[in-house]
mmCIF file of C-alpha atoms and ligand atoms in Angstrom:
data_model
loop_
_atom_site.group_PDB
_atom_site.id
_atom_site.type_symbol
_atom_site.label_atom_id
_atom_site.label_comp_id
_atom_site.label_asym_id
_atom_site.label_seq_id
_atom_site.Cartn_x
_atom_site.Cartn_y
_atom_site.Cartn_z
ATOM 1 C CA UNK A 23 76.558 106.668 99.777
ATOM 2 C CA UNK A 24 77.621 104.056 97.262
ATOM 3 C CA UNK A 25 78.927 100.677 98.330
ATOM 4 C CA UNK A 26 82.348 101.671 97.123
ATOM 5 C CA UNK A 27 82.587 104.473 99.665
ATOM 6 C CA UNK A 28 82.574 102.324 102.732
ATOM 7 C CA UNK A 29 84.883 101.083 105.430
ATOM 8 C CA UNK A 30 85.958 98.171 103.189
ATOM 9 C CA UNK A 31 87.834 100.718 101.142
ATOM 10 C CA UNK A 32 90.456 100.273 103.865
ATOM 11 C CA UNK A 33 91.697 96.783 104.681
ATOM 12 C CA UNK A 34 93.106 96.649 108.212
ATOM 13 C CA UNK A 35 94.607 93.497 109.701
ATOM 14 C CA UNK A 36 97.549 92.359 111.803
ATOM 15 C CA UNK A 37 100.234 90.007 110.478
ATOM 16 C CA UNK A 38 102.862 88.875 112.939
ATOM 17 C CA UNK A 39 103.653 92.006 114.946
ATOM 18 C CA UNK A 40 102.767 94.399 112.093
ATOM 19 C CA UNK A 41 99.570 96.334 111.505
ATOM 20 C CA UNK A 42 98.749 96.312 107.793
ATOM 21 C CA UNK A 43 96.607 99.055 106.214
ATOM 22 C CA UNK A 44 95.776 98.740 102.525
ATOM 23 C CA UNK A 45 93.926 101.334 100.474
ATOM 24 C CA UNK A 46 91.238 99.448 98.588
ATOM 25 C CA UNK A 47 89.259 101.640 96.235
ATOM 26 C CA UNK A 48 90.814 100.520 92.956
ATOM 27 C CA UNK A 49 88.187 102.062 90.637
ATOM 28 C CA UNK A 50 89.212 105.516 91.893
ATOM 29 C CA UNK A 51 92.955 104.851 92.081
ATOM 30 C CA UNK A 52 92.446 104.567 95.863
ATOM 31 C CA UNK A 53 91.522 108.260 96.177
ATOM 32 C CA UNK A 54 90.650 109.012 99.794
ATOM 33 C CA UNK A 55 87.157 109.413 101.225
ATOM 34 C CA UNK A 56 86.167 110.432 104.754
ATOM 35 C CA UNK A 57 85.249 106.839 105.749
ATOM 36 C CA UNK A 58 88.718 105.734 104.585
ATOM 37 C CA UNK A 59 90.378 108.495 106.623
ATOM 38 C CA UNK A 60 88.341 107.522 109.666
ATOM 39 C CA UNK A 61 89.124 103.813 109.274
ATOM 40 C CA UNK A 62 92.871 104.547 109.088
ATOM 41 C CA UNK A 63 92.759 106.829 112.129
ATOM 42 C CA UNK A 64 90.852 104.209 114.138
ATOM 43 C CA UNK A 65 93.329 101.450 113.242
ATOM 44 C CA UNK A 66 96.399 103.588 113.944
ATOM 45 C CA UNK A 67 95.023 104.708 117.315
ATOM 46 C CA UNK A 68 94.245 101.111 118.288
ATOM 47 C CA UNK A 69 97.678 99.864 117.190
ATOM 48 C CA UNK A 70 99.496 102.751 118.891
ATOM 49 C CA UNK A 71 98.436 101.356 122.258
ATOM 50 C CA UNK A 72 98.585 97.675 121.312
ATOM 51 C CA UNK A 73 101.755 96.002 122.668
ATOM 52 C CA UNK A 74 101.324 93.251 120.038
ATOM 53 C CA UNK A 75 101.979 95.758 117.226
ATOM 54 C CA UNK A 76 105.530 97.007 116.592
ATOM 55 C CA UNK A 77 105.180 98.633 113.162
ATOM 56 C CA UNK A 78 102.686 99.510 110.419
ATOM 57 C CA UNK A 79 102.662 98.800 106.690
ATOM 58 C CA UNK A 80 100.709 101.240 104.507
ATOM 59 C CA UNK A 81 100.108 100.137 100.915
ATOM 60 C CA UNK A 82 97.356 99.598 98.358
ATOM 61 C CA UNK A 83 95.414 96.407 97.689
ATOM 62 C CA UNK A 84 94.436 95.310 94.179
ATOM 63 C CA UNK A 85 94.898 97.459 91.119
ATOM 64 C CA UNK A 86 97.474 99.949 90.056
ATOM 65 C CA UNK A 87 98.617 103.026 91.954
ATOM 66 C CA UNK A 88 99.088 103.785 95.640
ATOM 67 C CA UNK A 89 96.715 106.756 95.916
ATOM 68 C CA UNK A 90 95.584 109.415 93.412
ATOM 69 C CA UNK A 91 94.573 111.971 96.032
ATOM 70 C CA UNK A 92 91.197 112.806 97.496
ATOM 71 C CA UNK A 93 87.612 112.404 96.319
ATOM 72 C CA UNK A 94 87.614 115.742 94.538
ATOM 73 C CA UNK A 95 84.181 115.329 92.939
ATOM 74 C CA UNK A 96 82.775 115.017 96.455
ATOM 75 C CA UNK A 97 84.687 118.102 97.615
ATOM 76 C CA UNK A 98 83.402 120.083 94.635
ATOM 77 C CA UNK A 99 79.845 118.978 95.302
ATOM 78 C CA UNK A 100 80.185 120.189 98.878
ATOM 79 C CA UNK A 101 81.620 123.531 97.766
ATOM 80 C CA UNK A 102 78.690 124.057 95.388
ATOM 81 C CA UNK A 103 75.856 122.665 97.517
ATOM 82 C CA UNK A 104 76.527 122.863 101.247
ATOM 83 C CA UNK A 105 78.848 125.853 101.527
ATOM 84 C CA UNK A 106 81.830 123.523 101.927
ATOM 85 C CA UNK A 107 80.750 122.075 105.285
ATOM 86 C CA UNK A 108 81.366 118.443 104.290
ATOM 87 C CA UNK A 109 84.579 119.320 102.454
ATOM 88 C CA UNK A 110 86.004 121.160 105.482
ATOM 89 C CA UNK A 111 85.146 118.147 107.637
ATOM 90 C CA UNK A 112 87.090 115.947 105.217
ATOM 91 C CA UNK A 113 90.138 118.244 105.194
ATOM 92 C CA UNK A 114 90.034 118.550 109.001
ATOM 93 C CA UNK A 115 90.131 114.803 109.592
ATOM 94 C CA UNK A 116 92.473 114.032 106.681
ATOM 95 C CA UNK A 117 95.006 116.515 108.095
ATOM 96 C CA UNK A 118 94.597 114.904 111.521
ATOM 97 C CA UNK A 119 95.509 111.579 109.905
ATOM 98 C CA UNK A 120 98.549 113.161 108.220
ATOM 99 C CA UNK A 121 99.651 114.549 111.593
ATOM 100 C CA UNK A 122 98.987 111.248 113.397
ATOM 101 C CA UNK A 123 101.285 109.470 110.917
ATOM 102 C CA UNK A 124 104.054 112.052 111.323
ATOM 103 C CA UNK A 125 103.954 111.862 115.135
ATOM 104 C CA UNK A 126 103.411 108.072 115.342
ATOM 105 C CA UNK A 127 106.100 106.527 117.524
ATOM 106 C CA UNK A 128 106.067 103.097 115.827
ATOM 107 C CA UNK A 129 107.692 102.888 112.384
ATOM 108 C CA UNK A 130 105.341 103.207 109.408
ATOM 109 C CA UNK A 131 106.400 101.768 106.036
ATOM 110 C CA UNK A 132 104.649 103.460 103.112
ATOM 111 C CA UNK A 133 104.834 101.662 99.759
ATOM 112 C CA UNK A 134 104.578 104.371 97.100
ATOM 113 C CA UNK A 135 104.180 101.903 94.244
ATOM 114 C CA UNK A 136 102.665 103.622 91.211
ATOM 115 C CA UNK A 137 100.625 106.846 91.260
ATOM 116 C CA UNK A 138 101.269 108.702 94.537
ATOM 117 C CA UNK A 139 99.648 112.100 94.304
ATOM 118 C CA UNK A 140 97.998 114.689 96.508
ATOM 119 C CA UNK A 141 96.390 112.825 99.406
ATOM 120 C CA UNK A 142 98.710 109.871 98.716
ATOM 121 C CA UNK A 143 101.725 112.088 99.347
ATOM 122 C CA UNK A 144 99.906 113.166 102.512
ATOM 123 C CA UNK A 145 100.029 109.558 103.751
ATOM 124 C CA UNK A 146 103.521 108.612 102.571
ATOM 125 C CA UNK A 147 105.303 111.906 103.254
ATOM 126 C CA UNK A 148 104.947 111.705 107.050
ATOM 127 C CA UNK A 149 105.840 107.976 107.152
ATOM 128 C CA UNK A 150 109.281 107.086 108.511
ATOM 129 C CA UNK A 151 110.079 104.667 105.639
ATOM 130 C CA UNK A 152 108.975 105.694 102.144
ATOM 131 C CA UNK A 153 109.580 103.010 99.544
ATOM 132 C CA UNK A 154 109.653 103.985 95.878
ATOM 133 C CA UNK A 155 109.742 101.609 92.895
ATOM 134 C CA UNK A 156 110.294 101.875 89.149
ATOM 135 C CA UNK A 157 106.518 102.507 88.904
ATOM 136 C CA UNK A 158 106.375 105.429 91.357
ATOM 137 C CA UNK A 159 104.906 108.633 89.948
ATOM 138 C CA UNK A 160 104.767 111.201 92.713
ATOM 139 C CA UNK A 161 103.271 114.662 92.298
ATOM 140 C CA UNK A 162 101.358 117.439 93.973
ATOM 141 C CA UNK A 163 99.159 118.402 90.975
ATOM 142 C CA UNK A 164 96.616 120.549 92.825
ATOM 143 C CA UNK A 165 97.274 123.902 91.106
ATOM 144 C CA UNK A 166 95.848 122.224 87.985
ATOM 145 C CA UNK A 167 92.446 121.936 89.662
ATOM 146 C CA UNK A 168 92.463 125.259 91.521
ATOM 147 C CA UNK A 169 93.559 123.653 94.757
ATOM 148 C CA UNK A 170 96.949 123.958 96.473
ATOM 149 C CA UNK A 171 99.533 121.398 97.653
ATOM 150 C CA UNK A 172 97.906 120.579 101.004
ATOM 151 C CA UNK A 173 98.062 117.431 103.222
ATOM 152 C CA UNK A 174 101.431 118.682 104.494
ATOM 153 C CA UNK A 175 102.735 119.434 101.008
ATOM 154 C CA UNK A 176 103.879 122.854 102.104
ATOM 155 C CA UNK A 177 105.989 121.245 104.832
ATOM 156 C CA UNK A 178 107.764 118.656 102.643
ATOM 157 C CA UNK A 179 108.111 120.722 99.482
ATOM 158 C CA UNK A 180 109.486 123.804 101.230
ATOM 159 C CA UNK A 181 112.161 121.664 102.882
ATOM 160 C CA UNK A 182 113.521 120.013 99.724
ATOM 161 C CA UNK A 183 116.931 121.195 98.521
ATOM 162 C CA UNK A 184 117.063 124.335 96.420
ATOM 163 C CA UNK A 185 113.859 125.350 94.652
ATOM 164 C CA UNK A 186 112.651 121.892 93.635
ATOM 165 C CA UNK A 187 109.637 122.109 95.958
ATOM 166 C CA UNK A 188 108.493 125.409 94.448
ATOM 167 C CA UNK A 189 108.814 123.898 90.978
ATOM 168 C CA UNK A 190 106.798 120.833 92.036
ATOM 169 C CA UNK A 191 104.122 122.902 93.796
ATOM 170 C CA UNK A 192 103.576 125.219 90.833
ATOM 171 C CA UNK A 193 103.875 122.836 87.880
ATOM 172 C CA UNK A 194 102.597 119.605 89.474
ATOM 173 C CA UNK A 195 105.640 117.868 87.940
ATOM 174 C CA UNK A 196 105.682 114.079 88.305
ATOM 175 C CA UNK A 197 108.782 112.569 89.886
ATOM 176 C CA UNK A 198 109.646 108.943 89.262
ATOM 177 C CA UNK A 199 111.085 106.602 91.880
ATOM 178 C CA UNK A 200 114.700 107.493 91.148
ATOM 179 C CA UNK A 201 113.840 111.203 91.362
ATOM 180 C CA UNK A 202 112.051 110.642 94.683
ATOM 181 C CA UNK A 203 115.078 108.884 96.173
ATOM 182 C CA UNK A 204 117.410 111.600 94.883
ATOM 183 C CA UNK A 205 115.195 114.353 96.369
ATOM 184 C CA UNK A 206 114.693 112.583 99.701
ATOM 185 C CA UNK A 207 110.957 112.140 99.153
ATOM 186 C CA UNK A 208 111.653 108.379 99.262
ATOM 187 C CA UNK A 209 113.988 106.694 101.741
ATOM 188 C CA UNK A 210 114.416 103.483 99.691
ATOM 189 C CA UNK A 211 114.141 102.295 96.089
ATOM 190 C CA UNK A 212 112.989 98.696 95.673
ATOM 191 C CA UNK A 213 112.098 96.852 92.479
ATOM 192 C CA UNK A 214 108.349 96.236 92.270
ATOM 193 C CA UNK A 215 109.226 92.525 92.037
ATOM 194 C CA UNK A 216 110.768 92.645 95.550
ATOM 195 C CA UNK A 217 107.806 94.275 97.331
ATOM 196 C CA UNK A 218 106.023 91.069 98.324
ATOM 197 C CA UNK A 219 109.232 89.676 99.803
ATOM 198 C CA UNK A 220 109.923 92.967 101.610
ATOM 199 C CA UNK A 221 106.465 93.013 103.198
ATOM 200 C CA UNK A 222 106.725 89.348 104.234
ATOM 201 C CA UNK A 223 110.152 89.959 105.783
ATOM 202 C CA UNK A 224 108.934 93.072 107.616
ATOM 203 C CA UNK A 225 105.957 91.150 108.972
ATOM 204 C CA UNK A 226 108.289 88.341 110.112
ATOM 205 C CA UNK A 227 110.743 90.719 111.808
ATOM 206 C CA UNK A 228 109.879 94.434 111.802
ATOM 207 C CA UNK A 229 112.825 95.081 114.144
ATOM 208 C CA UNK A 230 115.131 94.216 111.250
ATOM 209 C CA UNK A 231 113.578 96.827 108.911
ATOM 210 C CA UNK A 232 116.728 98.715 107.986
ATOM 211 C CA UNK A 233 118.584 95.530 107.029
ATOM 212 C CA UNK A 234 115.594 94.141 105.113
ATOM 213 C CA UNK A 235 115.120 97.296 103.065
ATOM 214 C CA UNK A 236 118.842 97.632 102.391
ATOM 215 C CA UNK A 237 119.116 94.002 101.306
ATOM 216 C CA UNK A 238 116.197 94.297 98.873
ATOM 217 C CA UNK A 239 117.065 97.782 97.591
ATOM 218 C CA UNK A 240 118.119 98.198 93.977
ATOM 219 C CA UNK A 241 120.363 100.846 92.484
ATOM 220 C CA UNK A 242 117.930 103.207 90.730
ATOM 221 C CA UNK A 243 118.616 104.602 87.271
ATOM 222 C CA UNK A 244 120.083 108.136 87.272
ATOM 223 C CA UNK A 245 117.566 110.677 88.568
ATOM 224 C CA UNK A 246 116.343 112.738 85.625
ATOM 225 C CA UNK A 247 115.383 115.617 87.913
ATOM 226 C CA UNK A 248 119.036 115.990 88.991
ATOM 227 C CA UNK A 249 119.921 117.242 85.522
ATOM 228 C CA UNK A 250 117.294 120.019 85.894
ATOM 229 C CA UNK A 251 118.078 121.010 89.468
ATOM 230 C CA UNK A 252 120.420 123.854 88.646
ATOM 231 C CA UNK A 253 117.975 125.329 86.104
ATOM 232 C CA UNK A 254 115.094 124.962 88.560
ATOM 233 C CA UNK A 255 117.064 126.715 91.310
ATOM 234 C CA UNK A 256 117.843 129.593 88.973
ATOM 235 C CA UNK A 257 114.450 130.077 87.298
ATOM 236 C CA UNK A 258 112.276 129.380 90.378
ATOM 237 C CA UNK A 259 114.482 131.449 92.714
ATOM 238 C CA UNK A 260 111.821 134.047 93.550
ATOM 239 C CA UNK A 261 108.787 133.670 95.796
ATOM 240 C CA UNK A 262 106.970 136.148 93.496
ATOM 241 C CA UNK A 263 105.055 134.248 90.829
ATOM 242 C CA UNK A 264 105.433 137.060 88.274
ATOM 243 C CA UNK A 265 109.230 136.901 88.736
ATOM 244 C CA UNK A 266 109.277 133.171 88.022
ATOM 245 C CA UNK A 267 107.171 133.613 84.880
ATOM 246 C CA UNK A 268 109.437 136.449 83.729
ATOM 247 C CA UNK A 269 112.567 134.385 84.371
ATOM 248 C CA UNK A 270 111.164 131.474 82.336
ATOM 249 C CA UNK A 271 110.176 133.820 79.493
ATOM 250 C CA UNK A 272 113.569 135.553 79.513
ATOM 251 C CA UNK A 273 115.441 132.232 79.439
ATOM 252 C CA UNK A 274 113.727 131.196 76.235
ATOM 253 C CA UNK A 275 115.288 127.729 76.168
ATOM 254 C CA UNK A 276 113.320 124.580 75.389
ATOM 255 C CA UNK A 277 112.877 123.511 79.013
ATOM 256 C CA UNK A 278 111.889 127.016 80.161
ATOM 257 C CA UNK A 279 109.426 127.405 77.297
ATOM 258 C CA UNK A 280 107.760 124.059 78.002
ATOM 259 C CA UNK A 281 107.603 124.827 81.711
ATOM 260 C CA UNK A 282 106.105 128.271 81.052
ATOM 261 C CA UNK A 283 103.433 126.650 78.876
ATOM 262 C CA UNK A 284 102.681 124.172 81.684
ATOM 263 C CA UNK A 285 102.218 127.014 84.170
ATOM 264 C CA UNK A 286 99.857 128.688 81.697
ATOM 265 C CA UNK A 287 97.358 125.875 82.401
ATOM 266 C CA UNK A 288 97.470 126.254 86.202
ATOM 267 C CA UNK A 289 95.257 128.396 88.412
ATOM 268 C CA UNK A 290 97.062 131.738 88.879
ATOM 269 C CA UNK A 291 95.354 132.169 92.246
ATOM 270 C CA UNK A 292 96.511 128.848 93.647
ATOM 271 C CA UNK A 293 100.035 129.234 92.218
ATOM 272 C CA UNK A 294 100.355 132.412 94.243
ATOM 273 C CA UNK A 295 98.789 130.672 97.227
ATOM 274 C CA UNK A 296 101.342 127.836 96.941
ATOM 275 C CA UNK A 297 104.325 130.190 96.920
ATOM 276 C CA UNK A 298 103.076 132.012 100.003
ATOM 277 C CA UNK A 299 102.206 128.680 101.639
ATOM 278 C CA UNK A 300 105.699 127.200 101.196
ATOM 279 C CA UNK A 301 107.309 130.395 102.440
ATOM 280 C CA UNK A 302 104.950 130.382 105.438
ATOM 281 C CA UNK A 303 105.636 126.733 106.161
ATOM 282 C CA UNK A 304 109.326 127.426 106.732
ATOM 283 C CA UNK A 305 108.288 129.795 109.519
ATOM 284 C CA UNK A 306 106.073 127.160 111.183
ATOM 285 C CA UNK A 307 107.495 125.844 114.456
ATOM 286 C CA UNK A 308 106.120 122.354 113.875
ATOM 287 C CA UNK A 309 103.990 120.239 111.538
ATOM 288 C CA UNK A 310 100.825 121.019 113.524
ATOM 289 C CA UNK A 311 101.291 124.741 112.861
ATOM 290 C CA UNK A 312 101.764 123.928 109.174
ATOM 291 C CA UNK A 313 98.541 121.917 109.094
ATOM 292 C CA UNK A 314 96.625 124.697 110.862
ATOM 293 C CA UNK A 315 97.833 127.076 108.143
ATOM 294 C CA UNK A 316 96.849 124.646 105.388
ATOM 295 C CA UNK A 317 93.390 124.210 106.921
ATOM 296 C CA UNK A 318 92.853 127.974 106.863
ATOM 297 C CA UNK A 319 93.873 128.034 103.206
ATOM 298 C CA UNK A 320 91.810 124.968 102.326
ATOM 299 C CA UNK A 321 88.691 126.377 103.971
ATOM 300 C CA UNK A 322 88.873 129.436 101.703
ATOM 301 C CA UNK A 323 90.287 128.018 98.461
ATOM 302 C CA UNK A 324 87.584 125.363 98.436
ATOM 303 C CA UNK A 325 84.917 128.030 97.978
ATOM 304 C CA UNK A 326 86.776 130.084 95.396
ATOM 305 C CA UNK A 327 85.597 129.682 91.796
ATOM 306 C CA UNK A 328 88.824 128.049 90.580
ATOM 307 C CA UNK A 329 88.290 124.864 92.564
ATOM 308 C CA UNK A 330 84.847 124.002 91.166
ATOM 309 C CA UNK A 331 86.031 125.047 87.704
ATOM 310 C CA UNK A 332 89.283 123.092 87.892
ATOM 311 C CA UNK A 333 87.591 119.868 88.976
ATOM 312 C CA UNK A 334 84.996 120.384 86.265
ATOM 313 C CA UNK A 335 87.667 120.746 83.590
ATOM 314 C CA UNK A 336 89.915 117.866 84.701
ATOM 315 C CA UNK A 337 87.601 115.242 86.237
ATOM 316 C CA UNK A 338 83.981 115.966 85.219
ATOM 317 C CA UNK A 339 83.948 117.323 81.650
ATOM 318 C CA UNK A 340 87.578 116.375 80.986
ATOM 319 C CA UNK A 341 87.968 119.250 78.529
ATOM 320 C CA UNK A 342 91.161 120.293 80.339
ATOM 321 C CA UNK A 343 90.310 123.904 79.539
ATOM 322 C CA UNK A 344 89.509 125.582 82.860
ATOM 323 C CA UNK A 345 88.576 129.276 82.830
ATOM 324 C CA UNK A 346 90.427 130.639 85.830
ATOM 325 C CA UNK A 347 89.124 133.572 87.846
ATOM 326 C CA UNK A 348 91.179 135.708 88.354
ATOM 327 C CA UNK A 349 92.476 134.889 84.886
ATOM 328 C CA UNK A 350 96.000 136.272 85.245
ATOM 329 C CA UNK A 351 98.664 136.344 87.971
ATOM 330 C CA UNK A 352 98.566 140.151 87.998
ATOM 331 C CA UNK A 353 94.856 140.064 88.860
ATOM 332 C CA UNK A 354 95.467 137.935 91.981
ATOM 333 C CA UNK A 355 95.794 140.662 94.583
ATOM 334 C CA UNK A 356 97.629 140.611 97.888
ATOM 335 C CA UNK A 357 94.290 141.424 99.531
ATOM 336 C CA UNK A 358 92.830 138.196 98.155
ATOM 337 C CA UNK A 359 95.826 136.212 99.402
ATOM 338 C CA UNK A 360 95.587 137.886 102.820
ATOM 339 C CA UNK A 361 91.940 136.826 103.059
ATOM 340 C CA UNK A 362 92.805 133.231 102.090
ATOM 341 C CA UNK A 363 95.528 132.988 104.776
ATOM 342 C CA UNK A 364 93.658 134.859 107.537
ATOM 343 C CA UNK A 365 92.993 133.072 110.835
ATOM 344 C CA UNK A 366 89.635 131.344 111.224
ATOM 345 C CA UNK A 367 87.291 131.998 114.140
ATOM 346 C CA UNK A 368 88.967 130.399 117.184
ATOM 347 C CA UNK A 369 86.469 127.537 117.404
ATOM 348 C CA UNK A 370 87.034 126.624 113.739
ATOM 349 C CA UNK A 371 90.843 126.474 113.752
ATOM 350 C CA UNK A 372 92.459 123.092 112.993
ATOM 351 C CA UNK A 373 93.849 121.053 115.870
ATOM 352 C CA UNK A 374 95.605 117.706 115.953
ATOM 353 C CA UNK A 375 93.908 114.633 117.468
HETATM 354 C C1 LIG B 10 94.790 117.205 90.870
HETATM 355 C C2 LIG B 10 94.367 116.498 91.981
HETATM 356 C C3 LIG B 10 93.720 115.259 91.834
HETATM 357 C C4 LIG B 10 93.535 114.746 90.545
HETATM 358 C C5 LIG B 10 93.977 115.459 89.437
HETATM 359 C C6 LIG B 10 94.592 116.683 89.616
HETATM 360 C C7 LIG B 10 93.247 114.485 92.963
HETATM 361 C C8 LIG B 10 92.591 113.253 92.689
HETATM 362 C C9 LIG B 10 92.440 112.797 91.359
HETATM 363 C C10 LIG B 10 91.795 111.561 91.008
HETATM 364 C C11 LIG B 10 92.221 110.856 89.884
HETATM 365 C C12 LIG B 10 91.616 109.665 89.513
HETATM 366 C C13 LIG B 10 90.553 109.169 90.241
HETATM 367 C C14 LIG B 10 90.110 109.885 91.358
HETATM 368 C C15 LIG B 10 90.742 111.065 91.722
HETATM 369 O O1 LIG B 10 92.916 113.549 90.345
HETATM 370 O O2 LIG B 10 93.401 114.904 94.132
HETATM 371 O O3 LIG B 10 89.080 109.417 92.059
HETATM 372 O O4 LIG B 10 89.937 108.005 89.883
HETATM 373 O O5 LIG B 10 92.125 112.517 93.717
HETATM 374 O O6 LIG B 10 95.023 117.392 88.536
HETATM 375 O O7 LIG B 10 94.550 117.012 93.213
#
């Protein structure tokens, strides 16, 4: 393994009565590796039982962006060369980290400053305080690489108002900080310039968090996504992908036409997976059940041709011209989806820590 993929990719220290975790892999926009996941789990478990720690800050160290996602070149390599063993191990432990954050009984403050995508949403989404800034760009872009909105994405997206979550899951649309606050994906909107002061104040008195964040909050600009919400609810109303495509085509307006073109670049297989996933998530009794479902999906989707092809097109060759297989939504059968969602052998099912 390279030096970059090491435990130093997570900085963990205590300031005052606050545990402070910083993602520190700036050359890869802090995309997550298994050692980073393990370092965060170890710190959170230690701090959970440490009476000297009252709260946790989760942010990124140097460089721009909070977290771009996961180490998808590594996951692709595993899919192609070891049958996905290493990739499934990564998903298993990453989802355990997501679940640990959601069930953590001390407050966690996630600073979603800059790019917050995929695995980054998996860290911030389950955090009690989710701070957006004018630089926040939040998205679940996985259908563009033949993956699906995992790391709890099905849980958060399916529970957003109206059909916004379906729109985000299918198109990978980027929300800015104002959009995130409007949608409830962020709890606070702070100017980037106030973040250092906010962290210092939280470290000095984490018990005063609500007052600190309110005092330093700014009024965001109007949320652009709000103007689209009604159109999204209407055109993404169905859980059948073909219906959504037909509604966009029938509308014919500028927004619908652009959105239809965007969907034309996404993996038809994983778009259908995402719609079934979000529907299934609403039937999950708790977040653990959701993560068990996502692990089943991830274990299968990883080995499907679209994932290796999507990562090739977007990250390796950068031609942005993936050849999806199946190539059309109609060719993605219910039998294929059933196989992707089927239970795993009992000893392979996902379980929380
Ligand atoms: C979809 C994704 C990811 C992505 C692009 C997608 C993802 C991810 C990265 C990424 C970007 C820059 C890096 C890096 C990874 O891009 O999960 O290491 O430097 O991590 O369309 O899911």
